[in-house]
Amino acid sequence: MRVPFGALCVCALVATAAHAQEAHAPVPPRLVQSNPVVADVAREPVSVVVTLDATGGVTETALVASTGDEALDTRLLEAVRAFVFEPARVDGAAVPARITVQVQIVLPAIESVEAATPEEPAEPSDADPSDADAVAPSEPAPEAAPDAVEPAPEAELDADDEGFGAEARVEAAALRATGRGASDVEISRDVLEAAPAAEGADLLRRAPGVYVARAEGDAVGHRIFLRGFDAEHGQDVELRVAGIPMNLPSHLHGQGYLDLGFLIPEVVDSMRVLEGVADPRQGDFAVAGTVELELGVRRRGLTSRTSGGSFGSFRQLVLWAPEEQRDGSFAAFQMRRTDGFGDNRNALSGSAIVQQVLGDGPWRHRLFVLAHGSRARLAGFLRRDDVQAGRVGFYESYDYPTAEAQSGLAMRGVIAYEATNRQADGGNTQLGLWIGHDVFRLQANYTGFVERSRTNPDWVGRGDLVEQQNRTSSIGANARWRSRVYRPISWVNATVETGLSARLDAIDQAQRLIQAPQNTTWDERVDATIHAADVGVYLDLDLAVTDWVELRGGVRADVLFYEVDDRLGNFIPDFREDSYLLGYRRSAFGVAASPRASLTIKPTRFLSVLGSYGEGFRSPQARTLEDGETAPFSKVRSADAGVRLKLDDVVEARLVGYWTRLSDDVAFDPAEGRLERVGATRRAGGVLHVVTRPTSWLVGSMSVTYVDAELLEPPPPSADDPRPAFTKGQNLPYVPPWVVRADVGVQHALSPQLGRHPLRGRAGVGLTYLSPRPLPYSAEASPFTVIDASAGFGWGPVELSLDVYNLFDARYAAVELSYASNWDPEATRSRVPARHTSAGAPRTFFANLEVRF
Amino acid sequence: MRLLLGLVLLFGCVDTGVDPVELPVVASGVGPASFETRDGWTVTLERADLAFGPLYLCTAANAGDLCETAQAEMLDGVVLDLLDDEPREIGRLIGLGGVVRSVMHDYGLTWDLTGMAPRTHVDDASMGDHSFVVEGVAERGDERVVFHGAVAVEPIRPGSLVVRRSLSGTEITNLADEGTLVVAIDPRRWLDQVRFDELEDGAIEEGTQAWRAVVAGMTAQARPAITWKR
């Protein structure tokens, strides 16, 4: 693959010097994964001699010739040490080897690289024979024998044929610094791919402390939990895809609403999760943290993946990644349908994502188009006592028209353009523009038959089928400028970055009660138009003091403006005589200033001590504002401290303690089907995250997250709400104190060659555990463990695999709520809060056939 | 893994704020003794059966629309013999710990939000569709009236309850600290203002002064007394 412009590309030209026995042709080591290399300017290719042990691990690196830039030399060697190789083999046995990797440095940022190919006659290995003895004690130690090493056939090393990680990838120097404390995690692609992902949102579970569930069904946003935060549909998690903010402000169904249904897992190239607040770039909704997804496709060509499975599920993916273009360019289409795993759950969705990277020289241009649509019938929440009494099945839906009419519809379109300029001195500039439109419609009945019409109080008992409509049109821009590296003194490197983000949203929203099946309207609750503007600026300073200390930080300020036309405001109750017309129009604004800083100390090459502190904010739901009110942002203060241990890419472990305080939290109110304020909250906890790659074909990741989340100042009882659901000092509802996630993936060639291609195999397992969670009104949700697994075989361009979700068929509630409801119109109404469950999917099989053209 | 499980057990407990409660509800009448009314009638009751329930305990100072979410409830409807002054358990109160400031209940006839009309809530054919069935003899000098009545006390609209009262002076701060809810009902006061001499054939019928007096006593002037016993 050629690099038309600017990426930092590593063409690993490998010469092998493996130990080998005379009678057998050796298989040279293969470069299977590389890590980002930091380089500011384009240079001539650089050769690096790499010594590998019998496991493929890098034991020694050396430059053939210095670049003349000591810092660049160091960065190159560090980067190459993190490369992952499959070991050389002789007669099937792994042996130590030495190879020469030629690193070609060019601009721009992103490019893929094909697998290593043999270059020159192998040179003798100078590995200690004792190494070989340790590997294969029963056999004579392979001797360095240059004439015994034959270059492998080119086809054998072709990236396409090798598959399963045969492609290596190197990214350019980061456009900006990303290491922001102990909780800034890049989830690598091998971890993302280890366990099966039924949809794009499942990828988020790979991050520590994250749990994602389709609580209400397809076409309704995911419920996201992140490190002690029940982020509902996104209120506490800022999500950026290709640099575009995806949260929807002042959404009727939930502040910062996110529906990740558009996300196609196969095009997610990298995921950065910054838990807490530490980066001045983090904006609205970055309360629990920020997730940044970059999209790209490494396996070039045309790919078709057809999946069929349990409950009439079907998925078709068509992925086109032109060979001649860099891997940031692709077009993907996905269609999914299912009859659902129980009553009232059939769904159909389609997504298309197109990303085109263009440009030459220091300029790069990215065009991004997203289109998504989904409609689903929803089973809704069931009273747990009804399930236990057998009045309704766990996977069923209530047998009333008002329950059977539950459904959701989502449509979203985004068009974005981004230009990036990288200067020769390392400075860079970015400008992005985007527009988006989102349509949301929900029919959901959470409470059964308890509502009374405000418009006409005699209208009762018609079923609490809430209809919500929300339409958001958005336009936004972001820009940033980052300086070159300044060296005020020889051991200090400094860069400065300034950035700007702006967005304008026009939101129409309505909420009504409707009576199924005719969908006649029997009450109106919301009818409003909102205009919101958010302008944010930040300053970011990056200091590297010697090689051991990094200090990053700055400040961010956001100004938000709101104009609200609340057409049902100043509601006139039925018993009061009209003396004015309905409506309440108002405007408000607010300013949020937030300092952020992170510190990294590297006492050794393996160990880092990290800390960060930051303040962030969440914008208010505009309809809650009064005229002229200074918008009461929910302010979060977040501190993290921890250590990171990295042992030659074999093991990377982080142990982090964190503390956050949120000035004004919100929780879901089922009666209204939206979020309501619950007061200040505090969280303290810890995270243990370990990623290990003991061999080139095995990756394991495990995270354990604990949180003590406390409600500090719940709203006091009032005339409107004399029986608040929350009490001071209680654990935060819905938040699991413990979240455990483990992923294991293996992939390996099963035979050296089967006809024209080797037979490949892979398998993966993902485990999620959630401990008991407190619910409102003293209830407690049950813990659960869910295991997903997959296994597949590939041969040439064809791959056949089987995914099993919820392998042991655990019966669990994806989400539990506690509130008063009445789902038996013939019985006396219960008014005491009860547990309600939304079923998690039972064991589900998916057979997949992937063909690459 | 063993260590992990240990930690989960050690720290995984959650504080959900309040405790669930389940308390017995006992009720008692007044016994068969005769009593004298305000107008000088000596009344001897031969039957005084009352349909009671459902019962809700509320946090709001005033039950009613502000008690959409109740602190505790007894949903069963029962028939009480008010001539029995021995307390007996009539049901269980299911709910959550916390403040109780008011109560609301029906007299065996409820009007659900989904119903077109009130319906009986007790399974006792002898009550018909009534809340209170009373029989007895009233005597004043030479006058002697053998009376009988069947009073239906219905909610006035769907979703509402006929008795909504605050517990001024007897409100509790935490239901979980209480033992037994005691309901004491005195039907004598319901008959206290009945003009027995105006009854036709001794019948307490809807629309009569006697009927109105009984209903007023049941819903306002002499509602069941609610106390707590630990």
Tab-separated table of C-alpha atoms in Angstrom, chain A residues 611-820:
chain	number	residue	atom	x	y	z
A	611	GLY	CA	-2.517	11.936	39.195
A	612	SER	CA	-5.123	14.299	37.876
A	613	TYR	CA	-7.728	16.766	38.981
A	614	GLY	CA	-10.378	18.425	36.936
A	615	GLU	CA	-13.697	20.145	37.058
A	616	GLY	CA	-16.363	19.556	34.498
A	617	PHE	CA	-19.981	20.307	33.948
A	618	ARG	CA	-23.267	19.079	32.630
A	619	SER	CA	-25.630	21.548	31.060
A	620	PRO	CA	-29.165	21.763	32.430
A	621	GLN	CA	-32.330	20.579	30.758
A	622	ALA	CA	-33.457	23.889	29.327
A	623	ARG	CA	-37.109	23.450	30.274
A	624	THR	CA	-36.172	23.483	33.950
A	625	LEU	CA	-34.776	27.013	33.705
A	626	GLU	CA	-36.580	30.142	34.803
A	627	ASP	CA	-36.501	33.367	32.859
A	628	GLY	CA	-33.198	35.151	33.344
A	629	GLU	CA	-31.836	32.396	35.504
A	630	THR	CA	-28.149	31.826	35.489
A	631	ALA	CA	-28.091	28.324	34.163
A	632	PRO	CA	-27.316	26.047	37.096
A	633	PHE	CA	-24.710	23.744	35.655
A	634	SER	CA	-24.147	20.470	37.370
A	635	LYS	CA	-20.560	20.851	38.461
A	636	VAL	CA	-18.316	17.853	38.900
A	637	ARG	CA	-14.997	17.801	40.690
A	638	SER	CA	-12.930	14.766	39.907
A	639	ALA	CA	-9.573	13.557	41.233
A	640	ASP	CA	-7.629	10.444	40.294
A	641	ALA	CA	-4.358	9.000	41.512
A	642	GLY	CA	-2.683	5.762	40.636
A	643	VAL	CA	0.196	3.809	39.262
A	644	ARG	CA	0.733	2.163	35.932
A	645	LEU	CA	3.059	-0.729	35.367
A	646	LYS	CA	4.078	-1.715	31.896
A	647	LEU	CA	6.344	-4.677	31.329
A	648	ASP	CA	7.471	-4.785	27.746
A	649	ASP	CA	3.977	-4.968	26.381
A	650	VAL	CA	3.452	-8.327	28.070
A	651	VAL	CA	1.633	-6.866	31.017
A	652	GLU	CA	0.166	-3.453	31.541
A	653	ALA	CA	-1.549	-2.845	34.831
A	654	ARG	CA	-3.155	0.191	36.408
A	655	LEU	CA	-4.312	0.670	39.952
A	656	VAL	CA	-6.288	3.840	40.407
A	657	GLY	CA	-8.152	5.514	43.218
A	658	TYR	CA	-10.687	8.187	42.382
A	659	TRP	CA	-13.036	10.641	43.968
A	660	THR	CA	-15.764	12.731	42.415
A	661	ARG	CA	-18.368	15.124	43.712
A	662	LEU	CA	-21.304	16.195	41.622
A	663	SER	CA	-23.258	19.255	42.642
A	664	ASP	CA	-26.581	18.207	41.209
A	665	ASP	CA	-27.311	14.709	40.049
A	666	VAL	CA	-30.393	13.431	38.296
A	667	ALA	CA	-32.192	10.102	38.227
A	668	PHE	CA	-34.847	8.524	36.086
A	669	ASP	CA	-38.465	9.191	37.060
A	670	PRO	CA	-40.626	6.465	35.539
A	671	ALA	CA	-43.845	8.360	36.135
A	672	GLU	CA	-42.738	11.005	33.681
A	673	GLY	CA	-40.350	8.848	31.714
A	674	ARG	CA	-37.560	11.369	32.122
A	675	LEU	CA	-34.825	12.530	34.469
A	676	GLU	CA	-35.428	14.476	37.651
A	677	ARG	CA	-32.984	16.122	40.046
A	678	VAL	CA	-31.862	14.183	43.109
A	679	GLY	CA	-29.250	16.543	44.598
A	680	ALA	CA	-25.524	16.433	45.255
A	681	THR	CA	-23.651	13.153	45.149
A	682	ARG	CA	-20.191	11.838	45.948
A	683	ARG	CA	-18.265	8.864	44.662
A	684	ALA	CA	-15.041	7.292	45.841
A	685	GLY	CA	-13.544	4.083	44.634
A	686	GLY	CA	-10.822	2.269	42.859
A	687	VAL	CA	-10.036	0.562	39.588
A	688	LEU	CA	-7.699	-2.299	38.835
A	689	HIS	CA	-7.121	-2.796	35.133
A	690	VAL	CA	-4.746	-5.372	33.707
A	691	VAL	CA	-4.006	-6.102	30.073
A	692	THR	CA	-1.673	-8.905	29.203
A	693	ARG	CA	-0.258	-10.311	26.010
A	694	PRO	CA	1.879	-13.250	27.130
A	695	THR	CA	2.213	-14.415	23.561
A	696	SER	CA	1.569	-12.869	20.217
A	697	TRP	CA	-1.637	-14.854	19.829
A	698	LEU	CA	-3.213	-14.305	23.233
A	699	VAL	CA	-4.590	-11.165	24.781
A	700	GLY	CA	-6.331	-10.848	28.087
A	701	SER	CA	-7.893	-7.869	29.780
A	702	MET	CA	-9.551	-7.607	33.147
A	703	SER	CA	-10.878	-4.710	35.144
A	704	VAL	CA	-12.395	-4.537	38.596
A	705	THR	CA	-14.096	-1.306	39.548
A	706	TYR	CA	-15.406	-0.453	42.984
A	707	VAL	CA	-17.355	2.613	43.984
A	708	ASP	CA	-18.961	3.923	47.095
A	709	ALA	CA	-21.540	6.319	45.714
A	710	GLU	CA	-23.472	8.391	48.205
A	711	LEU	CA	-26.389	10.754	47.927
A	712	LEU	CA	-25.443	13.859	49.890
A	713	GLU	CA	-28.325	16.279	49.632
A	714	PRO	CA	-31.528	14.793	48.242
A	715	PRO	CA	-34.374	17.189	47.661
A	716	PRO	CA	-36.458	17.629	50.808
A	717	PRO	CA	-40.090	16.565	50.859
A	718	SER	CA	-42.350	19.129	49.293
A	719	ALA	CA	-46.031	19.602	48.713
A	720	ASP	CA	-45.637	18.198	45.229
A	721	ASP	CA	-43.427	15.361	46.331
A	722	PRO	CA	-43.984	14.548	49.982
A	723	ARG	CA	-42.531	11.097	49.552
A	724	PRO	CA	-39.163	11.544	47.834
A	725	ALA	CA	-37.637	8.369	46.575
A	726	PHE	CA	-34.264	9.154	48.076
A	727	THR	CA	-32.841	9.710	51.527
A	728	LYS	CA	-29.698	11.473	52.627
A	729	GLY	CA	-26.652	9.279	52.891
A	730	GLN	CA	-28.051	6.366	50.970
A	731	ASN	CA	-26.107	4.686	48.221
A	732	LEU	CA	-26.913	6.092	44.829
A	733	PRO	CA	-29.701	4.215	43.140
A	734	TYR	CA	-28.906	2.044	40.154
A	735	VAL	CA	-25.130	2.318	40.639
A	736	PRO	CA	-23.419	-1.064	41.070
A	737	PRO	CA	-20.669	-0.902	43.693
A	738	TRP	CA	-18.719	-3.554	41.824
A	739	VAL	CA	-18.285	-3.970	38.104
A	740	VAL	CA	-16.004	-6.660	36.742
A	741	ARG	CA	-15.124	-7.136	33.110
A	742	ALA	CA	-12.796	-9.683	31.600
A	743	ASP	CA	-11.893	-10.320	27.975
A	744	VAL	CA	-9.722	-13.054	26.584
A	745	GLY	CA	-8.933	-13.533	22.927
A	746	VAL	CA	-6.762	-15.988	21.073
A	747	GLN	CA	-5.986	-16.147	17.400
A	748	HIS	CA	-3.524	-18.318	15.644
A	749	ALA	CA	-2.738	-20.093	12.429
A	750	LEU	CA	-3.927	-23.656	12.815
A	751	SER	CA	-1.895	-25.072	9.988
A	752	PRO	CA	1.076	-23.699	8.154
A	753	GLN	CA	-0.688	-23.940	4.846
A	754	LEU	CA	-3.896	-25.473	3.634
A	755	GLY	CA	-3.863	-25.205	-0.110
A	756	ARG	CA	-3.198	-21.628	-1.024
A	757	HIS	CA	-3.864	-20.250	2.445
A	758	PRO	CA	-3.233	-21.147	6.042
A	759	LEU	CA	-6.179	-22.149	8.192
A	760	ARG	CA	-6.711	-19.631	10.945
A	761	GLY	CA	-8.553	-19.977	14.177
A	762	ARG	CA	-9.677	-17.573	16.829
A	763	ALA	CA	-11.756	-17.613	19.975
A	764	GLY	CA	-12.775	-15.069	22.533
A	765	VAL	CA	-14.647	-14.758	25.780
A	766	GLY	CA	-16.042	-11.701	27.541
A	767	LEU	CA	-17.390	-11.676	31.094
A	768	THR	CA	-19.424	-8.980	32.785
A	769	TYR	CA	-20.369	-8.993	36.475
A	770	LEU	CA	-22.520	-6.429	38.221
A	771	SER	CA	-22.955	-6.569	41.961
A	772	PRO	CA	-26.276	-5.812	43.689
A	773	ARG	CA	-27.383	-2.246	43.033
A	774	PRO	CA	-29.497	-0.092	45.317
A	775	LEU	CA	-32.792	1.066	43.906
A	776	PRO	CA	-35.094	3.877	44.965
A	777	TYR	CA	-37.479	3.175	47.808
A	778	SER	CA	-35.111	0.754	49.529
A	779	ALA	CA	-35.165	-1.960	46.929
A	780	GLU	CA	-32.061	-3.723	45.679
A	781	ALA	CA	-31.369	-5.137	42.250
A	782	SER	CA	-29.977	-8.620	41.919
A	783	PRO	CA	-26.377	-9.224	40.833
A	784	PHE	CA	-25.634	-11.011	37.606
A	785	THR	CA	-22.842	-12.432	35.525
A	786	VAL	CA	-23.037	-12.687	31.762
A	787	ILE	CA	-20.501	-14.426	29.576
A	788	ASP	CA	-20.236	-14.017	25.820
A	789	ALA	CA	-18.058	-16.214	23.664
A	790	SER	CA	-17.096	-16.650	20.055
A	791	ALA	CA	-15.007	-18.954	17.939
A	792	GLY	CA	-14.182	-18.917	14.280
A	793	PHE	CA	-12.107	-20.350	11.491
A	794	GLY	CA	-10.740	-18.525	8.523
A	795	TRP	CA	-9.207	-19.645	5.318
A	796	GLY	CA	-8.084	-17.115	2.788
A	797	PRO	CA	-10.839	-14.608	2.204
A	798	VAL	CA	-13.488	-16.642	4.010
A	799	GLU	CA	-14.244	-16.748	7.711
A	800	LEU	CA	-16.905	-18.720	9.491
A	801	SER	CA	-17.604	-18.007	13.118
A	802	LEU	CA	-20.120	-18.562	15.864
A	803	ASP	CA	-20.955	-16.014	18.531
A	804	VAL	CA	-22.841	-16.940	21.671
A	805	TYR	CA	-24.158	-14.213	23.897
A	806	ASN	CA	-25.083	-15.055	27.470
A	807	LEU	CA	-23.392	-18.414	27.123
A	808	PHE	CA	-24.854	-19.926	30.280
A	809	ASP	CA	-28.299	-18.517	29.655
A	810	ALA	CA	-28.330	-16.449	32.819
A	811	ARG	CA	-31.722	-14.946	33.488
A	812	TYR	CA	-30.983	-11.404	34.499
A	813	ALA	CA	-32.479	-7.987	34.426
A	814	ALA	CA	-30.562	-5.681	32.145
A	815	VAL	CA	-31.897	-2.812	34.240
A	816	GLU	CA	-34.068	-2.689	37.338
A	817	LEU	CA	-36.151	0.221	38.553
A	818	SER	CA	-38.277	0.749	41.619
A	819	TYR	CA	-41.481	2.780	41.547
A	820	ALA	CA	-45.217	2.507	42.081
